[in-house]
Amino acid sequence: MQSSDRKAVVYNGRPPDHCCVDQALRIRPDGEWIVLFMTGGAGEPELANHIVLARSEDEGATWSAPEVVLQYDDRACLPSEIVVDGERLLAFVHTHD
């Protein structure tokens, strides 16, 4: 039996953004893969923590650079869920200071 498991590095944290947690992979109706996750700072909790999104148009073989989805100056945020609703992506997030 062959395994269909694959491994790809979507994001490799670098200073000052070492942290990379709370990721969620979703597939959009057009076939695009997205990964939403938290990064920022060296760990958690830190006020620098923010949410980014990376995209893949080749089923995860390659990934875009992360795009900032949500970032505050005065508090951290992290994703709790992401839902594909037709063409929309609906992200549920938490914030904290």
CSV table of C-alpha atoms in Angstrom, one decimal:
chain,number,residue,atom,x,y,z
A,1,MET,CA,0.0,0.0,0.0
A,2,GLN,CA,1.4,3.4,-1.0
A,3,SER,CA,1.1,6.4,1.3
A,4,SER,CA,-0.3,9.6,-0.2
A,5,ASP,CA,1.1,11.7,2.7
A,6,ARG,CA,3.3,14.6,1.6
A,7,LYS,CA,5.4,17.1,3.3
A,8,ALA,CA,6.1,20.7,2.3
A,9,VAL,CA,7.5,23.7,4.1
A,10,VAL,CA,5.0,26.5,3.9
A,11,TYR,CA,6.8,28.9,6.2
A,12,ASN,CA,10.1,28.7,8.0
A,13,GLY,CA,10.1,31.3,10.8
A,14,ARG,CA,13.0,33.7,10.8
A,15,PRO,CA,13.9,36.6,13.1
A,16,PRO,CA,12.0,38.4,14.3
A,17,ASP,CA,9.1,36.0,13.5
A,18,HIS,CA,10.1,32.6,14.8
A,19,CYS,CA,6.7,31.6,16.0
A,20,CYS,CA,4.4,29.6,13.7
A,21,VAL,CA,1.4,27.9,15.2
A,22,ASP,CA,-2.4,27.4,15.0
A,23,GLN,CA,-2.4,26.5,11.3
A,24,ALA,CA,-5.4,25.5,9.2
A,25,LEU,CA,-5.3,24.1,5.7
A,26,ARG,CA,-8.4,24.7,3.5
A,27,ILE,CA,-9.1,24.2,-0.2
A,28,ARG,CA,-11.1,26.8,-2.1
A,29,PRO,CA,-13.7,26.0,-4.7
A,30,ASP,CA,-11.3,27.1,-7.5
A,31,GLY,CA,-8.8,24.5,-6.2
A,32,GLU,CA,-6.4,26.9,-4.5
A,33,TRP,CA,-5.0,25.7,-1.2
A,34,ILE,CA,-4.6,28.1,1.6
A,35,VAL,CA,-2.9,27.9,5.0
A,36,LEU,CA,-3.9,30.4,7.7
A,37,PHE,CA,-1.6,30.6,10.7
A,38,MET,CA,-0.2,32.8,13.5
A,39,THR,CA,3.4,34.1,13.5
A,40,GLY,CA,5.2,37.1,14.9
A,41,GLY,CA,7.7,37.2,17.7
A,42,ALA,CA,9.7,34.3,19.2
A,43,GLY,CA,6.8,32.6,21.0
A,44,GLU,CA,3.4,33.0,22.4
A,45,PRO,CA,2.0,35.0,24.0
A,46,GLU,CA,3.6,38.2,22.4
A,47,LEU,CA,2.0,41.4,21.3
A,48,ALA,CA,3.7,40.9,17.9
A,49,ASN,CA,1.7,37.7,17.2
A,50,HIS,CA,-0.5,38.2,14.0
A,51,ILE,CA,-2.3,36.1,11.4
A,52,VAL,CA,-1.0,35.4,7.9
A,53,LEU,CA,-2.1,33.4,4.9
A,54,ALA,CA,-0.1,31.5,2.3
A,55,ARG,CA,-1.5,30.2,-1.0
A,56,SER,CA,-0.7,27.3,-3.3
A,57,GLU,CA,-2.0,26.8,-6.8
A,58,ASP,CA,-0.2,23.4,-7.3
A,59,GLU,CA,-1.7,21.3,-4.5
A,60,GLY,CA,1.0,22.3,-2.0
A,61,ALA,CA,4.1,21.8,-4.1
A,62,THR,CA,5.0,25.5,-3.8
A,63,TRP,CA,3.6,28.2,-1.6
A,64,SER,CA,3.4,32.0,-1.8
A,65,ALA,CA,5.0,34.3,0.7
A,66,PRO,CA,2.8,34.9,3.7
A,67,GLU,CA,0.3,37.7,3.4
A,68,VAL,CA,-0.8,39.6,6.6
A,69,VAL,CA,-4.5,38.9,7.2
A,70,LEU,CA,-4.8,40.6,10.6
A,71,GLN,CA,-2.3,42.5,12.8
A,72,TYR,CA,-2.8,45.0,15.6
A,73,ASP,CA,-0.3,47.5,17.1
A,74,ASP,CA,-1.6,47.1,20.7
A,75,ARG,CA,-2.6,43.4,21.0
A,76,ALA,CA,-1.9,39.9,19.6
A,77,CYS,CA,-4.3,37.9,17.5
A,78,LEU,CA,-4.5,34.2,16.7
A,79,PRO,CA,-6.9,32.2,14.5
A,80,SER,CA,-9.3,29.6,15.9
A,81,GLU,CA,-11.0,28.4,12.7
A,82,ILE,CA,-11.3,29.2,9.0
A,83,VAL,CA,-14.4,28.3,6.9
A,84,VAL,CA,-14.7,28.2,3.1
A,85,ASP,CA,-18.1,29.7,2.3
A,86,GLY,CA,-18.3,29.7,-1.5
A,87,GLU,CA,-15.8,32.2,-2.7
A,88,ARG,CA,-15.4,33.8,0.8
A,89,LEU,CA,-13.0,32.7,3.5
A,90,LEU,CA,-14.4,33.3,7.0
A,91,ALA,CA,-11.8,33.4,9.7
A,92,PHE,CA,-12.6,33.3,13.4
A,93,VAL,CA,-9.9,34.9,15.6
A,94,HIS,CA,-9.0,35.7,19.2
A,95,THR,CA,-7.2,38.8,20.4
A,96,HIS,CA,-5.3,39.3,23.7
A,97,ASP,CA,-2.9,41.7,25.3
